[in-house]
Structures are given as C-alpha cells and as structure tokens.
XYZ file of C-alpha atoms in Angstrom:
353
model
C 73.288 -28.528 73.794
C 72.580 -24.840 73.417
C 72.647 -25.180 69.630
C 70.315 -28.180 69.803
C 67.886 -26.286 72.013
C 67.948 -23.321 69.645
C 67.189 -25.633 66.698
C 64.333 -27.287 68.601
C 62.758 -23.925 69.372
C 63.046 -22.863 65.737
C 61.389 -26.086 64.584
C 58.594 -25.662 67.135
C 58.005 -22.106 65.939
C 57.929 -23.223 62.315
C 55.480 -26.034 63.104
C 53.244 -23.625 65.005
C 53.229 -21.212 62.054
C 52.350 -23.990 59.608
C 49.700 -25.328 61.989
C 47.963 -21.969 62.265
C 48.031 -21.535 58.478
C 46.795 -24.987 57.409
C 44.434 -25.967 60.220
C 41.505 -23.780 58.911
C 42.070 -25.144 55.430
C 42.083 -28.671 56.794
C 38.812 -28.054 58.628
C 37.190 -26.639 55.490
C 38.555 -29.500 53.416
C 37.233 -32.029 55.878
C 33.799 -30.396 55.789
C 33.824 -30.289 51.980
C 34.972 -33.892 51.845
C 32.004 -34.951 53.931
C 29.653 -33.268 51.487
C 31.547 -34.593 48.465
C 31.258 -38.121 49.764
C 27.520 -37.582 50.200
C 27.230 -36.215 46.630
C 29.164 -39.188 45.328
C 26.836 -41.463 47.207
C 23.823 -39.620 45.729
C 25.239 -39.427 42.170
C 22.658 -41.831 40.802
C 19.822 -39.708 42.172
C 21.483 -36.554 40.812
C 21.581 -38.015 37.320
C 17.881 -38.769 37.566
C 17.164 -35.207 38.694
C 19.174 -33.773 35.807
C 17.260 -35.944 33.359
C 13.997 -34.794 34.940
C 15.054 -31.138 34.701
C 15.932 -31.536 31.022
C 12.593 -33.265 30.376
C 10.701 -30.406 32.039
C 12.558 -27.788 29.978
C 11.860 -29.720 26.784
C 8.177 -30.069 27.704
C 7.982 -26.365 28.539
C 9.414 -25.482 25.120
C 7.084 -27.974 23.427
C 3.982 -26.634 25.207
C 5.077 -23.052 24.469
C 5.479 -23.824 20.784
C 2.141 -25.650 20.755
C 0.328 -22.716 22.351
C 2.120 -20.214 20.134
C 1.449 -22.125 16.909
C -2.046 -20.622 16.322
C -0.630 -17.126 16.887
C 2.237 -17.750 14.466
C -0.144 -19.200 11.872
C -2.532 -16.250 12.161
C 0.382 -13.820 11.940
C 1.356 -15.374 8.610
C -2.256 -15.202 7.376
C -2.521 -11.517 8.334
C 0.803 -10.748 6.671
C -0.383 -12.522 3.514
C -3.297 -10.060 3.358
C -1.251 -7.002 4.274
C 1.765 -7.677 2.069
C -0.229 -7.405 -1.176
C 2.448 -6.575 -3.773
C 5.360 -6.674 -1.298
C 8.308 -8.960 -2.110
C 8.879 -9.628 1.603
C 7.923 -13.128 2.705
C 7.247 -14.160 6.309
C 8.095 -17.858 6.572
C 7.851 -18.551 10.312
C 7.415 -16.864 13.677
C 9.051 -18.532 16.684
C 9.651 -17.940 20.383
C 13.278 -18.462 21.346
C 15.526 -18.159 24.405
C 15.056 -18.861 28.088
C 14.869 -16.922 31.333
C 15.343 -13.207 30.836
C 16.742 -13.663 27.328
C 13.608 -14.526 25.417
C 12.693 -13.086 22.028
C 10.451 -13.494 19.003
C 12.318 -14.726 15.960
C 11.013 -13.905 12.466
C 12.056 -15.812 9.368
C 11.697 -13.097 6.738
C 13.250 -12.749 3.333
C 13.177 -10.410 0.339
C 13.019 -12.051 -3.076
C 14.234 -15.279 -1.489
C 17.226 -13.679 0.249
C 17.148 -14.502 3.948
C 18.438 -12.324 6.742
C 18.133 -8.970 4.974
C 14.389 -8.328 5.001
C 13.902 -6.205 8.109
C 16.798 -3.905 7.243
C 15.376 -3.068 3.813
C 11.646 -3.020 4.598
C 9.795 0.269 4.212
C 8.078 1.926 7.160
C 4.720 0.820 5.790
C 5.912 -2.794 5.606
C 7.272 -2.594 9.155
C 3.909 -1.260 10.348
C 2.160 -4.131 8.583
C 4.558 -6.633 10.132
C 3.915 -5.155 13.583
C 0.161 -5.538 13.054
C 0.709 -9.143 11.997
C 2.298 -9.799 15.379
C -0.079 -7.676 17.461
C -3.529 -8.689 16.230
C -3.267 -12.484 16.774
C -2.443 -11.948 20.453
C -5.342 -9.544 20.934
C -7.854 -11.946 19.399
C -6.991 -15.060 21.413
C -9.962 -16.766 22.997
C -8.204 -16.444 26.373
C -7.909 -12.675 26.021
C -10.203 -10.820 28.458
C -10.435 -7.902 26.044
C -13.239 -7.913 23.511
C -12.047 -4.843 21.645
C -8.973 -3.752 19.719
C -7.757 -0.152 19.415
C -5.322 0.615 16.592
C -3.774 4.069 16.255
C -3.128 5.288 12.707
C -2.199 1.941 11.094
C -2.434 3.473 7.601
C 0.577 5.699 8.167
C 3.278 5.155 5.516
C 1.337 2.286 3.919
C 1.214 1.991 0.141
C -2.303 2.212 -1.371
C -2.487 -1.501 -2.149
C -1.694 -2.394 1.476
C -4.617 -0.280 2.686
C -7.027 -2.679 0.964
C -5.354 -5.584 2.754
C -5.591 -3.711 6.066
C -9.316 -3.153 5.534
C -9.815 -6.892 4.974
C -7.723 -7.763 8.040
C -9.722 -5.424 10.262
C -12.946 -6.825 8.812
C -11.865 -10.336 9.860
C -10.886 -9.177 13.349
C -14.239 -7.402 13.712
C -16.029 -10.743 13.456
C -15.094 -11.476 17.079
C -13.918 -8.126 18.446
C -14.984 -4.514 18.411
C -12.362 -2.737 16.326
C -11.628 0.953 16.892
C -9.264 2.636 14.432
C -7.970 6.173 14.853
C -6.536 7.744 11.702
C -6.079 11.024 9.867
C -5.764 9.204 6.534
C -8.931 9.008 4.428
C -7.617 6.096 2.345
C -8.841 3.538 4.875
C -12.407 4.865 4.849
C -12.275 4.958 1.033
C -11.149 1.327 0.920
C -13.829 0.317 3.435
C -16.517 1.942 1.278
C -15.191 0.544 -1.995
C -14.848 -2.990 -0.647
C -18.328 -2.926 0.854
C -17.149 -3.462 4.440
C -19.644 -2.519 7.136
C -18.242 0.109 9.485
C -19.320 3.129 11.494
C -17.126 6.151 10.843
C -17.056 9.332 12.883
C -15.169 12.573 12.538
C -13.839 14.408 15.579
C -13.326 18.136 15.109
C -12.284 20.837 17.536
C -14.277 24.004 17.082
C -13.847 27.443 18.587
C -12.987 27.535 22.293
C -11.921 23.852 22.091
C -15.489 22.638 21.683
C -15.270 19.047 20.411
C -17.766 18.026 17.759
C -18.367 14.424 16.695
C -20.356 13.688 13.576
C -20.900 10.672 11.391
C -18.623 10.451 8.368
C -20.323 9.756 5.080
C -18.667 8.602 1.893
C -16.828 11.452 0.107
C -19.689 12.146 -2.296
C -22.307 12.449 0.421
C -19.885 14.358 2.633
C -19.357 17.079 0.027
C -23.080 17.263 -0.703
C -23.794 17.642 3.009
C -21.204 20.417 3.234
C -22.895 22.157 0.311
C -26.261 21.825 2.034
C -24.859 23.269 5.282
C -23.456 26.236 3.347
C -26.867 26.723 1.804
C -28.448 26.712 5.272
C -25.946 29.329 6.444
C -26.390 31.597 3.412
C -27.610 34.535 5.462
C -24.687 34.207 7.854
C -21.885 33.818 5.302
C -23.453 36.073 2.688
C -24.933 35.285 -0.746
C -21.685 36.034 -2.603
C -19.721 33.510 -0.583
C -22.543 30.950 -0.754
C -22.688 31.350 -4.547
C -19.078 30.154 -4.719
C -18.984 27.621 -1.891
C -22.069 25.622 -2.839
C -20.947 25.051 -6.472
C -17.457 24.285 -5.147
C -18.681 21.530 -2.847
C -20.964 20.227 -5.603
C -17.977 20.015 -7.932
C -15.951 18.134 -5.326
C -18.864 15.714 -4.955
C -18.885 15.061 -8.699
C -15.111 14.549 -8.742
C -15.416 12.087 -5.852
C -18.161 10.215 -7.717
C -15.954 9.979 -10.801
C -12.957 8.777 -8.786
C -15.144 6.119 -7.171
C -16.165 4.765 -10.580
C -12.594 4.937 -11.909
C -11.145 3.028 -8.975
C -13.896 0.433 -8.984
C -13.462 -0.316 -12.680
C -9.670 -0.267 -12.859
C -8.960 -2.089 -9.626
C -11.656 -4.597 -10.502
C -9.931 -5.495 -13.748
C -6.574 -5.926 -12.036
C -4.800 -2.589 -12.462
C -2.318 -1.830 -9.683
C -3.191 0.758 -7.061
C -0.154 2.804 -8.042
C -1.274 2.985 -11.691
C -4.838 3.903 -10.728
C -3.736 6.666 -8.363
C -1.339 8.009 -10.984
C -4.106 8.188 -13.592
C -6.468 9.881 -11.139
C -3.802 12.414 -10.130
C -3.023 13.266 -13.750
C -6.705 13.843 -14.610
C -6.957 17.256 -13.027
C -10.432 18.737 -12.943
C -13.956 17.468 -13.012
C -14.188 17.232 -16.820
C -11.127 14.953 -17.333
C -12.241 12.816 -14.374
C -15.714 12.504 -15.879
C -14.144 11.431 -19.192
C -12.140 8.766 -17.357
C -15.194 7.576 -15.466
C -17.454 7.455 -18.518
C -15.121 6.496 -21.385
C -12.061 5.208 -19.455
C -10.105 7.706 -21.541
C -9.100 11.142 -20.290
C -8.924 12.496 -23.840
C -12.616 11.793 -24.545
C -13.991 14.844 -22.783
C -16.252 15.434 -25.800
C -18.281 12.384 -24.780
C -19.135 13.658 -21.298
C -22.025 15.934 -22.262
C -23.397 13.370 -24.713
C -23.449 10.732 -21.976
C -25.110 13.064 -19.469
C -27.753 14.126 -22.000
C -28.570 10.485 -22.696
C -28.921 9.792 -18.979
C -30.664 12.949 -17.779
C -31.448 15.141 -20.730
C -30.179 18.625 -21.445
C -30.840 19.609 -17.812
C -28.147 17.194 -16.618
C -25.581 18.535 -19.073
C -26.465 22.135 -18.178
C -26.143 21.361 -14.473
C -22.708 19.811 -15.032
C -21.567 22.906 -16.905
C -22.989 25.235 -14.243
C -21.221 23.365 -11.428
C -17.984 23.317 -13.376
C -18.049 27.079 -14.073
C -19.793 28.258 -10.896
C -16.785 27.485 -8.731
C -14.763 30.228 -10.405
C -17.241 33.003 -11.086
C -20.032 32.284 -8.655
C -23.468 30.886 -9.484
C -26.293 33.300 -10.105
C -29.184 30.819 -10.218
C -30.983 28.899 -7.492
C -28.416 27.203 -5.229
C -31.043 24.787 -3.919
C -31.819 23.576 -7.438
C -28.109 23.359 -8.229
C -27.557 21.165 -5.185
C -30.465 18.953 -6.200
C -29.028 18.604 -9.714
C -25.586 17.838 -8.270
C -27.016 14.961 -6.247
C -28.615 13.492 -9.371
C -25.378 13.895 -11.350
C -23.381 12.245 -8.573
C -25.693 9.235 -8.645
C -25.242 9.024 -12.414
C -21.453 9.314 -12.350
C -20.798 6.935 -9.461
C -22.993 4.280 -11.067
C -20.964 4.188 -14.298
C -19.776 0.660 -15.037
C-alpha cells in the first residue's frame, strides 16, 4: 500500500506540472479557435475585401499613370530639343513602386543599347535630362508657382545643346516667368542669335561690396558701351590709357560682329556647332575673322579692305586699320570719331550675309 500511495502522489505531481504548463496554452488556443471560426465564417466577405483592395490599388496606379502621362510626354519633348546631336534616346518615363519604395524609371538607351545610357552620359547630358524631368512638373496647370528659377543650366553643356536649351526656355516662358542664373555667355549668345525675346542683366560687385545691376546688351553693343564709358572717364584714367582701351574695346566689338555673322551663316547652312566654334577659335585676330565673315574663307584677308571700301569708302577701311593697330600702340587721333567709325563698321560686319 505504501508503494501504491507513493505512485499515486507521483502521478498527481506529474499531472499538476502538466496542467500548469498546458492550461495557458489551452486558453490561448481556445481564444484563437473562436476567432478562427469567425474568420472561417467570414471568409466569403474577406475574399470580397481582398478583391476590392486589389481593385483600389490598380485604380490608384491607373490614375497615377494617367495624371503622369502629360508630364512624361513633355519630358520626352523637352529632351528631344535638348539632346540635339546626342545619341542618347529617352523612350519612356514611368512612376514605379508603392509605399515608401517609389521611384521614377527612365527607359534610356545609347545607340539602341538599353540599360547603359545613364552610366555613359556626359555631365551636360545628365543636366539636360534633369531639366527634362524638372520643367514639366513646374509648368503644370495645377502648380501654384508662375515662375521658374534655373541655376546655371548651361554648365557642361555642348554648344549645340545650348541652342536647344534656349528653345526650351522660350517655350516655358509662354506660360511662366523664367529666371536663369548663369556665368556662361553662350546662352545669351544663343538667345540673341535665335531671335528669342529676353531681358538680360549683369550683376557685378564693385568696391566695398557695392552691387551693381545693369542691362546686358549683345556682345557688340556691350563692347561699344565699354569703349564709350572709357571715353567718358578719359580724364580719370588718363589719355594714354584711354588711347589703348578705347581702340581695344572697338576691336573686340568688331570681332564680335564678325563672329555673329560667321555663326549665323554656318549654322544656318547646317554646319555643326563644334565645327563652327573650331573655325572661329582658329581665326585669331580681327582680320582673319573679318575674312571669314566677308568671304567665308580665312585666307582671303586681302578682300577685307576691298569690301569695306565698297561699303563705306576709304574712311571705313582706314578706320578698320586704325582700330586694328591702335590696340597695340595707342591711337593718336580723336577717340570719339574712332568710336563712331567702329559703330558703323560693326553694323557693316554683322550684317554680312
């Protein structure tokens, strides 16, 4: 009997241990089972809710794509203007992902090879691509902003892309005020050459950090104005310095007039920007540039004086020679008359067709 009692006590202890271990689990299981039975009972409604959730996500994606379509289309149009001679093609712009993992996907390719474009694009092309994505968003009808500020978009751009940028900004300016900040004069040159209406201002910091803002003229007029300002300050800077500065600015004005005619003619007939800039860079000096502007041949410098005499008589040819030589040795004649002659010569040279 003692052995039986000992066994009974051991069994009771074992049962108590198992009871204390499994009773909480049993309670939790019973609670879960109640909920599971309810879920099973509501399975039909759950399927409907899942279908509704999927429909809402699909509609959200569809509405997003529909609203984004005009932006994507405009981005492609802007890139078409900016790319110019680039071999990079922008096929599509899409919004992808959900929640916090959303992104803009670009289908770009180089010479038909997909997936390698961004890694091989130049900095200028990347800047152009960024503008293609930025400008459409800023010009949406829903946008509360009626202006666009772009900081130095010309940086690292090839010359031919600057023309495309000027056209893009012209289109944006039809509905927005466009403000461009740049240190590069190529954009203002393209704006002038393409006949795009724009107001250009130069910001300069003078002595004691005094900021001066003045209207920017085309290069020819700018140099002529600088020559005139030197002439007005002759007493302050001294006649010797004025006798060198005024002819120098006059010469720069004539060179700018020649370059204007060269670019207009050569770009107009289809020459590449790179070829035009190379020819201009190689024609060092006002005389070779004048030969290029007048005869489209840098070696025909002998025709420059003949052309000027035909247009303005011997006085025009003499003025050209005086401006050319006065930069080095100083001009001993009337600086006011020289400036007047330079303005007439500039008109003649920039009107060459």
